[in-house]
Each structure stands twice: as structure tokens, then as C-alpha cells.
């Protein structure tokens, strides 16, 4: 954050936005430190691993299935699992990474779901966002050490959960969903950026757990079939909290880049309970590029030039966020 704040060319609105994000992150770190949550978790995990701790919260009924045979020590050291669960991206502005940076780009809607429709030219959101996403993929893939992928590469619908699954399957470092906005009033305009609303995080975590428990899959490297639900829930909540706080930082970067090419709708990172932002371990943002319901913005969104600008802005925000030296455009 110090590096982000040092940047001299940021407009004032963005400066205050970045300061807000920095303050929020600091608060989150302090809260973690105050509650001793990290240490407690480490102790709990250590206890589970050596079998000395019954991993049940006092306020929860035992589920009846806690046979001793199921309380085998975990296969890996708990510290390793914890490290894998927590995204290691709390400092996005860092030195260039050795391994490939994988970016999953998600063009919104598709197929029978056209998304928003422009007022003047009946421009379809699904077409515009696919065009922007394809430019972004192509540009990012020209950079060494960066691999960009699309959740859909054509006019078909991909279920929202599936988009998140694709990102996780690709071990994406970052997920960006691209949309175009619409509102009843034609005066609404500007770019917006959303991260997950953490108020939905508990129920989200529970849903993930329910699903993952069923297919005995992995969440962030933790094999839930060998672990108690409560512990898994704590890990999930921590991971989700960390994801959102990381997403805030990357999101501020992208919004800053967008502010150079378009006015901003609200001027700060917003939060919403969008399903595509719910990967517990991948920083995820949703960009509303501009309003298809605004006559001028619809006109711009149709042009290749503006689509390129949008792709460059999103890409450069991501590259800066990951401390990558390369720039698009
Ligand atoms: Zn949309």
C-alpha cells in the first residue's frame, strides 16, 4: 500500500480511495491481531493433527458421526494447509513473481442471457463484454509470464458457479468479470468496480462447504473429508475475508486505471453479493465498464477504440497490482 500511495499521478479521488482501502486493510489486520484469531487457529489445527483436540465448538451439537476412526491426523502439516488456504497476496505490489501469473477473464452473460441492452442501438452487453475480454486476453498473453484465459469464448451461457470453478481449476491468481451496466434513468453513467460483499460470506462459506463436503473435494488445499466442519468453516471465513481484502486492493488499482479513460460512476470500490465473486481463495472483481443505458456510453462501448481502452485499463490495473513491470497499450 505504501508503494501504491507513493504514486504521484493518481487523481485526488483515487488517492482518497486508496487511503480508504489502506485504512480498511490496516483495520482488518488489527482486528485479526486483537482477536488472536490466527494463533488460535494454528493451535486448533495442531490439536487436530495430533488427535488431542476434539474440533467441536461448545455451542454446536455433535453431529453423531464423530467416530474416532475419522479423527485421523491430517495428511499434511496444519501450518502448510493454513498457508495454502490463506491467499498469499496480501501485498499485491511486490517484486515480480517467478511462476506464471494466471488471469481468468469472465465475459458476463452469453447465449440466451444477453445482459443489458442499449437504448439507442440495441447493443447487447454479452457481445460488448466478450469483445473487451478477448482483447484483454490477447494483450495479456503477449506478456511473458502471464497467462490469460476466458470463462467463455463464444456466445453461450456458462452458469455462474461454473465460471468460478473454471478459475479454481486453472489455479487462477486473479478473476475479473466484465460487464456493462444499465439503469432506468438514461443519465446514469460511468465505470464501476465491485468486490464481494462480506456480509454474505458466512452463508457463502456454508454453501461451499455443503457442496464440497458432498463431493469430498478440496478447498484451498484443505481436504474437508478429513476435517471437522467447524474448522473448515473457520478456514473458509478467514480465506474469504482475506480474498475480499485482497480484491479491494487490486480493485482500487483497476478503478484508478479506469478513471483515466472514463468517468467513474461512484468513485470507489463497491461491494455486492455477486455469485461470480465467491471463490474463497482467488481475488475477484467485477467491472461494470460503462452504461449501455447512457446514449453516449453505449455509442462508445460499440467502438473498438473504447473496447481497447477498457481492456488496457483493466489489464494495467491487474499488472500493477501484481507488481508486474509490463504495461498494455
Ligand atoms: Zn452484466
PDB file of N, CA and C and ligand atoms in Angstrom, residues 108-109 115-116 125 129 178-181 286 288, ligand 1:
ATOM      1  N   UNK A 108     -19.267 -11.406 -19.002  1.00  0.00           N
ATOM      2  CA  UNK A 108     -20.576 -11.664 -18.406  1.00  0.00           C
ATOM      3  C   UNK A 108     -21.599 -12.153 -19.419  1.00  0.00           C
ATOM      4  N   UNK A 109     -22.620 -12.869 -18.868  1.00  0.00           N
ATOM      5  CA  UNK A 109     -23.788 -13.282 -19.661  1.00  0.00           C
ATOM      6  C   UNK A 109     -23.403 -14.212 -20.821  1.00  0.00           C
ATOM      7  N   UNK A 115     -27.810 -10.057 -21.223  1.00  0.00           N
ATOM      8  CA  UNK A 115     -27.403  -8.987 -20.307  1.00  0.00           C
ATOM      9  C   UNK A 115     -28.180  -7.727 -20.633  1.00  0.00           C
ATOM     10  N   UNK A 116     -27.563  -6.581 -20.359  1.00  0.00           N
ATOM     11  CA  UNK A 116     -28.236  -5.308 -20.631  1.00  0.00           C
ATOM     12  C   UNK A 116     -28.324  -5.068 -22.138  1.00  0.00           C
ATOM     13  N   UNK A 125     -25.081  -6.411 -24.129  1.00  0.00           N
ATOM     14  CA  UNK A 125     -23.970  -6.475 -23.186  1.00  0.00           C
ATOM     15  C   UNK A 125     -23.070  -7.681 -23.455  1.00  0.00           C
ATOM     16  N   UNK A 129     -18.972  -7.169 -23.904  1.00  0.00           N
ATOM     17  CA  UNK A 129     -18.035  -7.645 -22.881  1.00  0.00           C
ATOM     18  C   UNK A 129     -17.157  -8.771 -23.408  1.00  0.00           C
ATOM     19  N   UNK A 178     -16.315  -9.142 -16.508  1.00  0.00           N
ATOM     20  CA  UNK A 178     -16.507  -7.895 -17.254  1.00  0.00           C
ATOM     21  C   UNK A 178     -17.960  -7.747 -17.684  1.00  0.00           C
ATOM     22  N   UNK A 179     -18.525  -6.596 -17.361  1.00  0.00           N
ATOM     23  CA  UNK A 179     -19.940  -6.325 -17.644  1.00  0.00           C
ATOM     24  C   UNK A 179     -20.117  -4.926 -18.197  1.00  0.00           C
ATOM     25  N   UNK A 180     -21.350  -4.648 -18.640  1.00  0.00           N
ATOM     26  CA  UNK A 180     -21.749  -3.284 -18.983  1.00  0.00           C
ATOM     27  C   UNK A 180     -23.072  -3.022 -18.277  1.00  0.00           C
ATOM     28  N   UNK A 181     -23.161  -1.870 -17.668  1.00  0.00           N
ATOM     29  CA  UNK A 181     -24.262  -1.538 -16.775  1.00  0.00           C
ATOM     30  C   UNK A 181     -25.489  -1.045 -17.535  1.00  0.00           C
ATOM     31  N   UNK A 286     -15.544  -7.503 -10.166  1.00  0.00           N
ATOM     32  CA  UNK A 286     -16.474  -7.379 -11.284  1.00  0.00           C
ATOM     33  C   UNK A 286     -16.444  -5.928 -11.759  1.00  0.00           C
ATOM     34  N   UNK A 288     -17.991  -3.051 -14.099  1.00  0.00           N
ATOM     35  CA  UNK A 288     -19.072  -2.534 -14.954  1.00  0.00           C
ATOM     36  C   UNK A 288     -18.417  -1.443 -15.794  1.00  0.00           C
TER      37      UNK A 288
HETATM   38 ZN1  LIG B   1     -23.897  -7.774 -16.631  1.00  0.00          ZN
END
